[in-house]
mmCIF file of C-alpha atoms in Angstrom:
data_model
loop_
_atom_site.group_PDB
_atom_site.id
_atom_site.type_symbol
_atom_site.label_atom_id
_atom_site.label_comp_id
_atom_site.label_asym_id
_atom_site.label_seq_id
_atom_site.Cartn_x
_atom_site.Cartn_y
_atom_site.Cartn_z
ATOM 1 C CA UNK A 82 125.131 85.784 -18.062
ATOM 2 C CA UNK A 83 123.598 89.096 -17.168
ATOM 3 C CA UNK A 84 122.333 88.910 -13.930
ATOM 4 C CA UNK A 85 118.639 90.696 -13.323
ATOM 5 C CA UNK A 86 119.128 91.782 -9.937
ATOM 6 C CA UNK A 87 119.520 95.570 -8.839
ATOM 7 C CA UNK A 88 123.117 96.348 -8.161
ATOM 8 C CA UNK A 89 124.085 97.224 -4.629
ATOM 9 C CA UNK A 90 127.116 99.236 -3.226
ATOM 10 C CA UNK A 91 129.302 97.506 -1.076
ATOM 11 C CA UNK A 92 129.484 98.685 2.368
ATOM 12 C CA UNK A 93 129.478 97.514 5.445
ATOM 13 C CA UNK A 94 126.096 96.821 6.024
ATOM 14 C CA UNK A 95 126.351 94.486 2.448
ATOM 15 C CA UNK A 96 129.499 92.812 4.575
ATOM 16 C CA UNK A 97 127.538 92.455 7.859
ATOM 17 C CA UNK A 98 124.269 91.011 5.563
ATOM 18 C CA UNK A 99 127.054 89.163 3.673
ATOM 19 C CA UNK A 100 128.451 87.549 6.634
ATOM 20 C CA UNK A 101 125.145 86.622 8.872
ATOM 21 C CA UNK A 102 124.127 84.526 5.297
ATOM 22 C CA UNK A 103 126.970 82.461 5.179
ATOM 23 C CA UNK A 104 125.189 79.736 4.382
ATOM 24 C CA UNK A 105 123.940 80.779 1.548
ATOM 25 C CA UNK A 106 127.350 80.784 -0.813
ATOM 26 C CA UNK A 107 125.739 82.907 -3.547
ATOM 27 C CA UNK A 108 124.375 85.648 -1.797
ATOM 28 C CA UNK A 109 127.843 86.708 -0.595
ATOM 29 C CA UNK A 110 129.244 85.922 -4.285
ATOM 30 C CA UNK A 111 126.844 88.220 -5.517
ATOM 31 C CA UNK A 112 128.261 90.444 -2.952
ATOM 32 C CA UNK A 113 131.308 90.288 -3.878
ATOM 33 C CA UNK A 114 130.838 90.480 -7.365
ATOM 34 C CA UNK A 115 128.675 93.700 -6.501
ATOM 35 C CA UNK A 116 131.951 94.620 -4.406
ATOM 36 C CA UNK A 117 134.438 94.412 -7.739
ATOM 37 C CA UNK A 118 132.198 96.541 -9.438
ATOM 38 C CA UNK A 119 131.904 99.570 -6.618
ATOM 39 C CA UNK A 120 135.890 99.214 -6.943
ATOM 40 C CA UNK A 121 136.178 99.746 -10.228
ATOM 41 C CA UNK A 122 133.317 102.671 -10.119
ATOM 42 C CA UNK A 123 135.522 104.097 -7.553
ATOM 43 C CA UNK A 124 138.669 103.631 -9.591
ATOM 44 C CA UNK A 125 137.166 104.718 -12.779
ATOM 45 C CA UNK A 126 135.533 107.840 -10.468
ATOM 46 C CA UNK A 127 138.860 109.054 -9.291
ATOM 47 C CA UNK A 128 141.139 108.812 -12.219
ATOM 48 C CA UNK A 129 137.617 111.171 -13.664
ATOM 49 C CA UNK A 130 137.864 113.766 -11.187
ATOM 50 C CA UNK A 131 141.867 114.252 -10.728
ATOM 51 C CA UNK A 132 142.277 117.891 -12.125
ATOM 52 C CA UNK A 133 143.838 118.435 -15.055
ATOM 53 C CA UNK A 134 147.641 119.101 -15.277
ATOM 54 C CA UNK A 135 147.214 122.328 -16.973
ATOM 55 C CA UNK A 136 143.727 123.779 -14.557
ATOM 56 C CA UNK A 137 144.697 126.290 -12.675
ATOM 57 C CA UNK A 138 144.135 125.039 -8.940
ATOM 58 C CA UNK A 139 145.959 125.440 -5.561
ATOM 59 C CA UNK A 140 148.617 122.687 -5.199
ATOM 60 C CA UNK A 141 147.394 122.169 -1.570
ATOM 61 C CA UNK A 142 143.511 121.871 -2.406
ATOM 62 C CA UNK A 143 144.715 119.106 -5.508
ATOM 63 C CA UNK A 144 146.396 117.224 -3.101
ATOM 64 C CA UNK A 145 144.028 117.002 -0.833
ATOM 65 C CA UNK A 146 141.308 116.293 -3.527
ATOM 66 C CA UNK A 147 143.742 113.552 -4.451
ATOM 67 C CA UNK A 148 143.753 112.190 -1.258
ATOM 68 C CA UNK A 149 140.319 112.181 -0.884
ATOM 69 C CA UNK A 150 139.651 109.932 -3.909
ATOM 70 C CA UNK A 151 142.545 107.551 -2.724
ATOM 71 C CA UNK A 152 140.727 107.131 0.652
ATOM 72 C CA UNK A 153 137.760 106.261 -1.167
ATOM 73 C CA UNK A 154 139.090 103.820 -3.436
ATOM 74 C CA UNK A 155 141.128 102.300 -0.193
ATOM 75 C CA UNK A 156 137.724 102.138 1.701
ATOM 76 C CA UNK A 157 136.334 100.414 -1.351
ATOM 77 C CA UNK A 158 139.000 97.278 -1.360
ATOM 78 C CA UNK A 159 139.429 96.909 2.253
ATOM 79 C CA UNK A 160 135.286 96.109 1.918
ATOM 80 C CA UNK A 161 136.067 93.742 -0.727
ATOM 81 C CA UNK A 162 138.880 92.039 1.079
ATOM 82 C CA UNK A 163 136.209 91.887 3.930
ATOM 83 C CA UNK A 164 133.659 90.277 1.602
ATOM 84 C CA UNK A 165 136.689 87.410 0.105
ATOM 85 C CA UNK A 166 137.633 86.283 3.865
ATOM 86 C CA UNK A 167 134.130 85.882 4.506
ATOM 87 C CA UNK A 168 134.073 83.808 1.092
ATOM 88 C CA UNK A 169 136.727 81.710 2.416
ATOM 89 C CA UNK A 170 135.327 80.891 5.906
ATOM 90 C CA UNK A 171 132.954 78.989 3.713
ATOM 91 C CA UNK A 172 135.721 77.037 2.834
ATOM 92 C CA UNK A 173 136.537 75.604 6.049
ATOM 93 C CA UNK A 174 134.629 72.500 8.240
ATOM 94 C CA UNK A 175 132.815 72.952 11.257
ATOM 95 C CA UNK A 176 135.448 72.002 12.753
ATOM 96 C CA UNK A 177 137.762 74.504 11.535
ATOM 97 C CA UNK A 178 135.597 77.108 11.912
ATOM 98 C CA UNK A 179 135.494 75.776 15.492
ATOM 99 C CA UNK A 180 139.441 75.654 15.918
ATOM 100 C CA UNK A 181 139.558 78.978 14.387
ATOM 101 C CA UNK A 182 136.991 80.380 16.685
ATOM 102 C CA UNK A 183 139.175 78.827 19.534
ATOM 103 C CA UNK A 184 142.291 80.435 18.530
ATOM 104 C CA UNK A 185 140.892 83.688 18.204
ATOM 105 C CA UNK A 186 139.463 83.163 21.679
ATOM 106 C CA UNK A 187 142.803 82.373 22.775
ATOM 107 C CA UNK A 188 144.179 85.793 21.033
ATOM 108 C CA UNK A 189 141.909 87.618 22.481
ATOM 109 C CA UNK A 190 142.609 86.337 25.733
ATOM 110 C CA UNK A 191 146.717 86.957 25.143
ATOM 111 C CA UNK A 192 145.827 90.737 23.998
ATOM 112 C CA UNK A 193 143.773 90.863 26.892
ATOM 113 C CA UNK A 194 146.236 89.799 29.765
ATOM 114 C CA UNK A 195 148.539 92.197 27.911
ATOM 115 C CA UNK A 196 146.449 95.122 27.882
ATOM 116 C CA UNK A 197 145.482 94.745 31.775
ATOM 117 C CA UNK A 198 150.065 94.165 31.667
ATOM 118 C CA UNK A 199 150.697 97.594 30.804
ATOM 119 C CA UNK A 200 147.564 99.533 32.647
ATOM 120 C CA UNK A 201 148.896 98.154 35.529
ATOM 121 C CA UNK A 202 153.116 99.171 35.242
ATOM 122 C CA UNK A 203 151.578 102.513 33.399
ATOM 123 C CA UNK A 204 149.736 103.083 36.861
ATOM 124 C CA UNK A 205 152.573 102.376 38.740
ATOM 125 C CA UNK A 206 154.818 104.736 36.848
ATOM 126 C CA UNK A 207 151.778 107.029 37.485
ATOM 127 C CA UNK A 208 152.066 106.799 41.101
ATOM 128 C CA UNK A 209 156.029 106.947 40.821
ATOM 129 C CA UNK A 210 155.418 109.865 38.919
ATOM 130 C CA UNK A 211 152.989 111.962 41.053
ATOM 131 C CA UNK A 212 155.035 110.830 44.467
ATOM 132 C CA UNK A 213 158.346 112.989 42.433
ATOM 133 C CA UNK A 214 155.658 116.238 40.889
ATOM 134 C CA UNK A 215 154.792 116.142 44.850
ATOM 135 C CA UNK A 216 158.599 115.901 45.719
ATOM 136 C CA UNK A 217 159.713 118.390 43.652
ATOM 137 C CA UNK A 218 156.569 120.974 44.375
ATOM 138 C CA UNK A 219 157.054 120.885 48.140
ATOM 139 C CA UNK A 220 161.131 121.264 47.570
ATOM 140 C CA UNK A 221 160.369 124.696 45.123
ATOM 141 C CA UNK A 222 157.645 125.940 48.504
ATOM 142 C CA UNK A 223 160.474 125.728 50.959
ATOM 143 C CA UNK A 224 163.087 126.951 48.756
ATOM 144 C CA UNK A 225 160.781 129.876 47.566
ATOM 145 C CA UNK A 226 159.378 130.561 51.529
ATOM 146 C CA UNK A 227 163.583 130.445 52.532
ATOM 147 C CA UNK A 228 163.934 133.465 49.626
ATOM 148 C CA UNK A 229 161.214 135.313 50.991
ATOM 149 C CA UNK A 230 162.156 135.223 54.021
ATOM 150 C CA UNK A 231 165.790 136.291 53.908
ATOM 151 C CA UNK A 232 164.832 139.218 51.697
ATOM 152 C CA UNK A 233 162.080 140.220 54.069
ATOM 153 C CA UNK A 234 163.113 142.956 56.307
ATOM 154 C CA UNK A 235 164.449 143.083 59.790
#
């Protein structure tokens, strides 16, 4: 069935729409259906625009053109795969959206505890660090105030 509805581009602002209307399973299909289509537009688009084996064209500029239409095509699934998680978070209970929630929580806490971890032995080899540049500065002073003084006339 041909659906009536204006076609939108996937991005995320159809992901963030997409995911504050959970509820509503069809909205986010029609995302997502929306979503298959931008990818295959973008596929379709870059196979169209590679340059032609026999154009005359810097090899640096055609890989970089290349790349280009890669990156968009690689933008264009990662939003899809962004659009099917949020299609299966549908899936799940409540509860498991609960238990999820907590575990993330829980993640984020780990990451967290690890983070402040290695600020805090990073600012100690900091310290460590500065305490030897100081060391090592004053040592290079004295050594360069002993030359000028034995070379400075009687």
């Amino acid at each position: 069935a041909k659906r009536n509805t204006p076609r939108r581009a996937l991005g995320s602002s159809a992901v963030s729409n997409a995911s504050s209307a959970m509820a509503e399973e069809g909205d986010v299909l029609e995302t997502l259906h929306d979503g298959v289509d931008a990818l295959a537009l973008a596929m379709f688009e870059a196979v169209r625009q590679l340059p032609s084996q026999g154009a005359e064209a810097d090899v640096e500029q055609r890989r970089e053109q290349i790349d280009s239409l890669a990156k968009s095509v690689v933008d264009q699934a990662k939003e899809l795969r962004e659009t099917v998680d949020i299609l299966r978070s549908l899936e799940a209970s409540p509860g498991e959206q609960d238990a999820e929630l907590r575990r993330l929580d829980g993640e984020l806490e780990t990451k967290r505890l690890e983070l402040r971890s290695t600020l805090s032995e990073a600012q100690k080899e900091l310290r460590v660090s500065d305490t030897l540049i100081d060391g090592i500065s004053r040592a290079m002073c004295q050594r360069d105030k002993a030359v000028e003084a034995s070379s400075a006339p009687l």
